[in-house]
GROMACS .gro file of C-alpha atoms in nm:
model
  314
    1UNK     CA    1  -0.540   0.539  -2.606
    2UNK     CA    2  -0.195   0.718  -2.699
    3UNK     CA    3  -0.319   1.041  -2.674
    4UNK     CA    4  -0.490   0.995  -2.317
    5UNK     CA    5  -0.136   0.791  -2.201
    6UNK     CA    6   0.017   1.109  -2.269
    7UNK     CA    7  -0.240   1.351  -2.110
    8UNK     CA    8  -0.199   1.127  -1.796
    9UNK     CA    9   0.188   1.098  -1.830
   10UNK     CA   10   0.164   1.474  -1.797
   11UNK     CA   11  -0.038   1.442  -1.498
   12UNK     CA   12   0.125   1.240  -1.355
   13UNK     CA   13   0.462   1.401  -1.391
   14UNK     CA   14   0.254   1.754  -1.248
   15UNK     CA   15   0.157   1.515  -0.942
   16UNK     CA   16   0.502   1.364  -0.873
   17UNK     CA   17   0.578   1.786  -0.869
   18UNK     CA   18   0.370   1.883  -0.637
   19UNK     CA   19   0.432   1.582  -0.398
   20UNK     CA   20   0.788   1.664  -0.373
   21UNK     CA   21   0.694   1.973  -0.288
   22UNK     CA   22   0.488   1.852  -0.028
   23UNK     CA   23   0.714   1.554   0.113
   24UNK     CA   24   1.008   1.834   0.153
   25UNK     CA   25   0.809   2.029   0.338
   26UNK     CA   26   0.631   1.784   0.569
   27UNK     CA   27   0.922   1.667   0.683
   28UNK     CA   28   1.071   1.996   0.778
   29UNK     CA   29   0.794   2.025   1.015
   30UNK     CA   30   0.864   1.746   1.253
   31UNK     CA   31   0.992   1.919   1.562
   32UNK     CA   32   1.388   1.901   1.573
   33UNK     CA   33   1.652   1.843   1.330
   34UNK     CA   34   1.904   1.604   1.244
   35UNK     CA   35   2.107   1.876   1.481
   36UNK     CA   36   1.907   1.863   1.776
   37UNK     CA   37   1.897   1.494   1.781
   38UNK     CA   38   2.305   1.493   1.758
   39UNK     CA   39   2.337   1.773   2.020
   40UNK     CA   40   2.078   1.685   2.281
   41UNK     CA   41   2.331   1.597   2.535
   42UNK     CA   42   2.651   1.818   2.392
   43UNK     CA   43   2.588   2.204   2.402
   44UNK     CA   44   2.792   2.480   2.157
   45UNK     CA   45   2.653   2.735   1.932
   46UNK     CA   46   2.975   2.653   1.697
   47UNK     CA   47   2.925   2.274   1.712
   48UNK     CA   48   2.581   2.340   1.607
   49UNK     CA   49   2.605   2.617   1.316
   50UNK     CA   50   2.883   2.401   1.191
   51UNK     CA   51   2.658   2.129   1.174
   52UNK     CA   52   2.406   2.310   1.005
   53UNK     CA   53   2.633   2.452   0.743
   54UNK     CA   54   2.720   2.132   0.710
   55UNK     CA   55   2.396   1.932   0.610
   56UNK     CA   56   2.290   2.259   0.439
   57UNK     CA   57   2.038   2.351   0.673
   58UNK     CA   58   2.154   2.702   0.725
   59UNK     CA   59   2.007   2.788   0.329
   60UNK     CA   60   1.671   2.930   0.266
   61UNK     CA   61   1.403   2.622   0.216
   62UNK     CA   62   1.355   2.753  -0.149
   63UNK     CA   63   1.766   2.640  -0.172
   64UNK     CA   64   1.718   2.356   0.040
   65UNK     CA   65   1.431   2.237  -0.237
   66UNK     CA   66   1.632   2.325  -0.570
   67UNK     CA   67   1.938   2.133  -0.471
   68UNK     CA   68   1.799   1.839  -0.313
   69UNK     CA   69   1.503   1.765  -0.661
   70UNK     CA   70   1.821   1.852  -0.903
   71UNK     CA   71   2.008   1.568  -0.767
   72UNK     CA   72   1.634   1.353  -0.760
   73UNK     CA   73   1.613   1.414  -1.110
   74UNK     CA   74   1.964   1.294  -1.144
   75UNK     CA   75   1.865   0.944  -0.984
   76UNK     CA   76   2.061   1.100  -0.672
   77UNK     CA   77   1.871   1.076  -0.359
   78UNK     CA   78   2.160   1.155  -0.126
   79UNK     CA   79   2.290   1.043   0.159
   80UNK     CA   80   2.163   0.889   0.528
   81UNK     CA   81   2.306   1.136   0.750
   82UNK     CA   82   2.298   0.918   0.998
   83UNK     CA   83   2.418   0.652   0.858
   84UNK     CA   84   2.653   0.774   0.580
   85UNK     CA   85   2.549   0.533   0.307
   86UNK     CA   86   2.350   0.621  -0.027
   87UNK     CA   87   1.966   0.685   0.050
   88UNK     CA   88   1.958   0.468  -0.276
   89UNK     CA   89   2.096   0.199  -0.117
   90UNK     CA   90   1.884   0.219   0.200
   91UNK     CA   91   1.585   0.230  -0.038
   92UNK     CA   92   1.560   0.002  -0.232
   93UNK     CA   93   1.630  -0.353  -0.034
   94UNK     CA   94   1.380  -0.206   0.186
   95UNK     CA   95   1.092  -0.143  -0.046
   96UNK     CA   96   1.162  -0.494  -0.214
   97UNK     CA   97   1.022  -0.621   0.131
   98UNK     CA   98   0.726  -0.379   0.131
   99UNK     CA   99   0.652  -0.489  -0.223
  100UNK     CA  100   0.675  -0.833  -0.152
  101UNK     CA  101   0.472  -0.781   0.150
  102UNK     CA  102   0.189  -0.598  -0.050
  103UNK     CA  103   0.166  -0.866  -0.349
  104UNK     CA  104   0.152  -1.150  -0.136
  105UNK     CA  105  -0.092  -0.932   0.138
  106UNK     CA  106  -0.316  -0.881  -0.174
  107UNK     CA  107  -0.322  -1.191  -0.323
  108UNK     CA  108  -0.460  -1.326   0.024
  109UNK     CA  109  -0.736  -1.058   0.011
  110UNK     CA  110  -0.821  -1.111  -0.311
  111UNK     CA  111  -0.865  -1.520  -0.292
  112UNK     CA  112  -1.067  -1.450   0.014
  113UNK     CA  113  -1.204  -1.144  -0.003
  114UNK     CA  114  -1.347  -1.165  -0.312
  115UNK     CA  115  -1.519  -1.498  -0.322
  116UNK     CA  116  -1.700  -1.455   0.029
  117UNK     CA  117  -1.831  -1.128  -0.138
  118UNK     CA  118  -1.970  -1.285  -0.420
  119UNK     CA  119  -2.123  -1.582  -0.182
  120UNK     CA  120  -2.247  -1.319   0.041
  121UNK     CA  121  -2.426  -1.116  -0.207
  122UNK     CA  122  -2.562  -1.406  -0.409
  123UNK     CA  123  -2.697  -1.555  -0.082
  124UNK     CA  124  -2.789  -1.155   0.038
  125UNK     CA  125  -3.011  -1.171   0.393
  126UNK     CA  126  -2.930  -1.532   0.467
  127UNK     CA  127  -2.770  -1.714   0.724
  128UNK     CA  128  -2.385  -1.736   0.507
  129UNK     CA  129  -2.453  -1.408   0.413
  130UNK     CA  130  -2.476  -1.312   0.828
  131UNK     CA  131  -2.155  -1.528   0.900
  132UNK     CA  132  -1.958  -1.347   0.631
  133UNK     CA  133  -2.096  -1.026   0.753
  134UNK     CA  134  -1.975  -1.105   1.090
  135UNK     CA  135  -1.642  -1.157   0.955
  136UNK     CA  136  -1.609  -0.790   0.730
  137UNK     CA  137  -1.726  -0.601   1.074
  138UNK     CA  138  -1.491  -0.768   1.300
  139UNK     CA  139  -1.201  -0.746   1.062
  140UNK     CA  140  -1.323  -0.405   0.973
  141UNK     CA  141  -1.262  -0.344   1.337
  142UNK     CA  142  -0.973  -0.489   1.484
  143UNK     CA  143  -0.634  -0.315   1.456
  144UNK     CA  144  -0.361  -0.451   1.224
  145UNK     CA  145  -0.105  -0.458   1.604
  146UNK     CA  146  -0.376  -0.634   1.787
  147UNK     CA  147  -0.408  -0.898   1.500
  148UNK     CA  148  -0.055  -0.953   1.457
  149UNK     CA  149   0.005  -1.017   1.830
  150UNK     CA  150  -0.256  -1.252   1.877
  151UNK     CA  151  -0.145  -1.446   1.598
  152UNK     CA  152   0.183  -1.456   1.699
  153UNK     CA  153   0.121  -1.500   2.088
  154UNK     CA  154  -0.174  -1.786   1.897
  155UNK     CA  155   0.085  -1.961   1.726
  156UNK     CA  156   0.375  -2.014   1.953
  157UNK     CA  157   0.152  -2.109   2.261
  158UNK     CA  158  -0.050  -2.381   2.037
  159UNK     CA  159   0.203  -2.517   1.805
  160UNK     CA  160   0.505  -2.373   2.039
  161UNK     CA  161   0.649  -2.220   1.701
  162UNK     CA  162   0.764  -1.819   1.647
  163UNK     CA  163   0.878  -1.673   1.295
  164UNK     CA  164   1.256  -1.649   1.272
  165UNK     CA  165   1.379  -1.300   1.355
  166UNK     CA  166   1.655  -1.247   1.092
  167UNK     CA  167   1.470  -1.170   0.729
  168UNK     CA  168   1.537  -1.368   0.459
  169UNK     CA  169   1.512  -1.227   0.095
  170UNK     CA  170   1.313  -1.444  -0.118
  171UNK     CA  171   1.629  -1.408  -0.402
  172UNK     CA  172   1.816  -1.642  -0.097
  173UNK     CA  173   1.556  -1.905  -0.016
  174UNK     CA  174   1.160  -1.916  -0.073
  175UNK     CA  175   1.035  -2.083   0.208
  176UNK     CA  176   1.265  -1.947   0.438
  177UNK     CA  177   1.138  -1.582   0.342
  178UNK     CA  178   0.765  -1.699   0.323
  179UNK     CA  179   0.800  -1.878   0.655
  180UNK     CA  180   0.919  -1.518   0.768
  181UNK     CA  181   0.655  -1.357   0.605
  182UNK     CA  182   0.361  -1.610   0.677
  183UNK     CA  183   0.188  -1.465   0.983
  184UNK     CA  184   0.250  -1.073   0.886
  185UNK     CA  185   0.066  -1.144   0.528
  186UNK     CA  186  -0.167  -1.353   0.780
  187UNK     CA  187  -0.261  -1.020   0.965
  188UNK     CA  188  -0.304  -0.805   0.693
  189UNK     CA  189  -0.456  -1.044   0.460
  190UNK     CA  190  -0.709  -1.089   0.694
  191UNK     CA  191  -0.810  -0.763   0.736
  192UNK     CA  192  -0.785  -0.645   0.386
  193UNK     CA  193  -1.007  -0.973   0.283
  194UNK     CA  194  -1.274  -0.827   0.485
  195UNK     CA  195  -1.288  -0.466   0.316
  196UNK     CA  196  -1.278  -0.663  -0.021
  197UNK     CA  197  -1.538  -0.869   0.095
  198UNK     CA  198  -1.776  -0.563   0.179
  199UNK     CA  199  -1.756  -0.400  -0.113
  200UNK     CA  200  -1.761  -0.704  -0.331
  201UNK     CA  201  -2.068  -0.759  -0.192
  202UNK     CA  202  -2.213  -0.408  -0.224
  203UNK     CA  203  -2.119  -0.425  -0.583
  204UNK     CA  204  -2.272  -0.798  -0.612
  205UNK     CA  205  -2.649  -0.663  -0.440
  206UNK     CA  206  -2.612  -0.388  -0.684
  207UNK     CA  207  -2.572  -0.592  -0.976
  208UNK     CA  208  -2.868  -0.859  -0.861
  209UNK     CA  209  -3.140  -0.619  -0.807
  210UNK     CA  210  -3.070  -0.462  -1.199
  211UNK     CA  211  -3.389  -0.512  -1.388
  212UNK     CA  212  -3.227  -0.723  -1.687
  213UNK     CA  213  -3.082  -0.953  -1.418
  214UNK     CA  214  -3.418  -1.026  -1.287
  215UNK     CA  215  -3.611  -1.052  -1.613
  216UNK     CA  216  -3.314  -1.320  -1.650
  217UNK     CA  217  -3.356  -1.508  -1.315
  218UNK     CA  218  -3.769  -1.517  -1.367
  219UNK     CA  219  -3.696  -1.657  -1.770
  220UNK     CA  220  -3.515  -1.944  -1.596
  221UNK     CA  221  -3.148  -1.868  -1.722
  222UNK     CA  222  -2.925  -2.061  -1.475
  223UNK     CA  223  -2.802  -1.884  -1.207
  224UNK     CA  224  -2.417  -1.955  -1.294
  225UNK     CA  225  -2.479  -1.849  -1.643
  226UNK     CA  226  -2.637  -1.512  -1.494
  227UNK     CA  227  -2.354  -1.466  -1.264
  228UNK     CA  228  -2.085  -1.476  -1.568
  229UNK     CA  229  -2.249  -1.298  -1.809
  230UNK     CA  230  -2.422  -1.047  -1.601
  231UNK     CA  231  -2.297  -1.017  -1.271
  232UNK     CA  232  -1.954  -1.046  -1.319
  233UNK     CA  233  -1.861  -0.839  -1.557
  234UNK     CA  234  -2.061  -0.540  -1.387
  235UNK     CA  235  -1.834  -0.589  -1.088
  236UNK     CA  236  -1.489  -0.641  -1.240
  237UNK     CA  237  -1.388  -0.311  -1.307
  238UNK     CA  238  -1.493  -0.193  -0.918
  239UNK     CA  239  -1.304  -0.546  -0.814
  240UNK     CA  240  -0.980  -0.393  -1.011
  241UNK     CA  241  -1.025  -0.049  -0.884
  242UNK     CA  242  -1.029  -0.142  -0.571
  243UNK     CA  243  -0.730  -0.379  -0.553
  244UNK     CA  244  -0.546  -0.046  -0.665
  245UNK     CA  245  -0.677   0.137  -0.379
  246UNK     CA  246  -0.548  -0.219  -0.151
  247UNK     CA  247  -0.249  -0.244  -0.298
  248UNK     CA  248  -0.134   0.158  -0.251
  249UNK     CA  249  -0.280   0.136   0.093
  250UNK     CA  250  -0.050  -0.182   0.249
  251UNK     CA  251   0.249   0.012   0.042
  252UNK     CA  252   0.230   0.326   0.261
  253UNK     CA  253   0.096   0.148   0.562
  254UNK     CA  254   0.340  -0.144   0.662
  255UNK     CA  255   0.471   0.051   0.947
  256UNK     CA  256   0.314  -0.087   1.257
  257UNK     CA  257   0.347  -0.502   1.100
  258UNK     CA  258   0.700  -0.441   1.016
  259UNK     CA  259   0.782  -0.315   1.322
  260UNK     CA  260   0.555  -0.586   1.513
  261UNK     CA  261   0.772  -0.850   1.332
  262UNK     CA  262   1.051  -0.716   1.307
  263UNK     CA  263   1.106  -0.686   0.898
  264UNK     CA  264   1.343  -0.457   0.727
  265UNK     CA  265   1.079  -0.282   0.520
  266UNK     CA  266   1.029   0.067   0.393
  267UNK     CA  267   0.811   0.164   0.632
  268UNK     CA  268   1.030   0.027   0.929
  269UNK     CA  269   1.301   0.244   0.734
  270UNK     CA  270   1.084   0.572   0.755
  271UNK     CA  271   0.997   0.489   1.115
  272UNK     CA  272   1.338   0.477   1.211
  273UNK     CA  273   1.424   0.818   0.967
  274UNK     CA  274   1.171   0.993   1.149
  275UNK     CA  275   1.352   0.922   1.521
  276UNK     CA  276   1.690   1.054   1.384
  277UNK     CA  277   1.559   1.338   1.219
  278UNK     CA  278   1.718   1.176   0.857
  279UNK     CA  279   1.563   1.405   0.652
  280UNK     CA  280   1.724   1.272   0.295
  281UNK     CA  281   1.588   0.920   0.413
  282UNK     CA  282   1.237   1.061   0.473
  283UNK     CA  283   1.257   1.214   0.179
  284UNK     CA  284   1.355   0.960  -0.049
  285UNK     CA  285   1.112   0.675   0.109
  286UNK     CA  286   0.811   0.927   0.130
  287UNK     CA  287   0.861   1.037  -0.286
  288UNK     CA  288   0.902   0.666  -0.338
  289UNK     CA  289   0.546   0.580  -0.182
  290UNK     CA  290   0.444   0.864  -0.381
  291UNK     CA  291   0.587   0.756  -0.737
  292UNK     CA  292   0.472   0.395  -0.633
  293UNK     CA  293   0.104   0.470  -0.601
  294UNK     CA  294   0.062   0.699  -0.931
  295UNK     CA  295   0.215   0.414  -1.072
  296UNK     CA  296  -0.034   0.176  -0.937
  297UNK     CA  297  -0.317   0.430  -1.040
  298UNK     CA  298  -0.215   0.420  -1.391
  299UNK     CA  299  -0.155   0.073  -1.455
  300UNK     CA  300  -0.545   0.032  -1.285
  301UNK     CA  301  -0.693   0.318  -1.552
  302UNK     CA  302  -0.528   0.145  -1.796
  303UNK     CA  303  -0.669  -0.165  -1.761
  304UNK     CA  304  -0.988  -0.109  -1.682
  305UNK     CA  305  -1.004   0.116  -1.984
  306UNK     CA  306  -0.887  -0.239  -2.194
  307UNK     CA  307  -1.166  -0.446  -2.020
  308UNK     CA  308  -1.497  -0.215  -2.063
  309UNK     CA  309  -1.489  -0.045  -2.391
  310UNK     CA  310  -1.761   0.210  -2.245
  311UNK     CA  311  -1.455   0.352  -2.048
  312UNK     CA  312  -1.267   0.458  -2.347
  313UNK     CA  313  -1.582   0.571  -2.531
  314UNK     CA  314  -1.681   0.779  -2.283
   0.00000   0.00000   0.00000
């Protein structure tokens, strides 16, 4: 186990590399500059090279790249340059509320998700198995924006209620925050418990139709004892793998439902970076994301490698 922690430590660290690479350059392609977006209604070569010198844009990219990862390196993500404050600062309130957001977003998914997989599969070509169904395709299929709005347009016109609009951090009050938070968790939950749901109950049909299952269904074992010695355990490690995959994909893709309800998250942070042109913003939230899902990765490997010996053998 210590030496493959340290072969994927390495990898990891390669990864990170190459992503900074990539984030710096990505965001060097959006049309415009920080320049252009301050001198769109003020002409003056001057004003503008000036400027340039000035947030170091005038350096080759290769320059651009050095200085900006040897202050990363030294836990210095710069400034807004928009704003004037530390990117650090910017950060990391932000992706507390993304975080929080994803936990809570998964733990939905996963206490619905997961059990209407297992009913559906157990129960695979019946009736339940058809109303579940009908629930993975339609959440499968709406948009996160169009579930958020109906819930929120559902809510106030039945129960004449709307979320506050000011966020409150969890740190200040708990049900103040999750009454803030209920109905986006609500929209992504949703939709999230439906993936799970599907491929819970791939993984479920799969793990029925085995041959030792059966011989253990026709030699009368009880079904529940089948399911939690058999079944089960088959499906864990896809289950785990898979909240990994949930978990990294409502980090990098809160945009729209923090926008829709108005929560100071990382990805409303990057939305409004990427209107100003705040490249050390962009930067910082986008190698964040980054760091945040090789992180996730690991800790998934990991533990998956702890629950099925056969990983670590093999």
């Amino acid at each position: 186990m210590g030496t493959y922690l340290i072969k994927r430590l390495f990898a990891s660290l390669l990864t990170a590399v190459l992503a900074s690479i990539l984030v710096f350059l990505l965001v060097r392609m959006v049309p415009g500059d920080v320049v252009a977006q301050m001198m769109g209604q003020a002409g003056g070569e001057n004003a503008a090279g000036a400027l340039r010198e000035f947030f170091g844009l005038d350096q080759p990219i290769y320059m651009q790249y050095l200085g900006w990862i040897g202050n990363v390196l030294q836990g210095n993500l710069g400034n807004s340059w928009t704003r004037g404050l530390p990117v650090t600062d910017m950060i990391g309130p932000a992706f507390m509320v993304t975080l929080e957001i994803a936990i809570l977003t998964l733990a939905v998914a996963t206490l619905v998700g997961v059990p209407l997989g297992i009913i559906a599969g157990i129960y695979e070509n019946r009736p339940l198995d058809t109303a579940i169904q009908t629930f993975n395709i339609l959440g499968l299929s709406a948009p996160v924006f169009w579930v958020g709005l109906m819930l929120l347009v559902g809510v106030s016109t039945i129960f004449g209620w709307s979320p506050p609009l000011r966020f409150v951090p969890i740190t200040r009050s708990v049900s103040d925050n999750l009454t803030i938070l209920m109905l986006p968790i609500a929209s992504l939950g949703l939709l999230q418990a439906a993936a799970y749901s599907q491929f819970v109950r791939q993984n479920v049909v799969s793990a029925m139709n085995q041959e030792y299952v059966r011989t253990a269904i026709a030699k009368g074992v009880p079904t529940r004892v089948v399911f939690f010695k058999h079944i089960l355990r088959n499906v864990l490690i896809p289950i785990i793998t898979f909240m990994g995959l949930i978990l990294i994909q409502i980090l990098g893709g809160t945009v729209i439902i923090e926008s829709l309800f108005a929560l100071p998250g990382l990805g409303r942070l990057l939305l409004t970076a990427i209107e100003t042109r705040d490249y050390p913003v962009l930067q910082g939230a986008l190698l964040i994301v980054v760091v945040a899902a090789m992180v996730v990765n690991l800790v998934i490997d990991l533990t998956y490698r702890l629950i099925d010996p056969r990983v670590r053998v093999a």
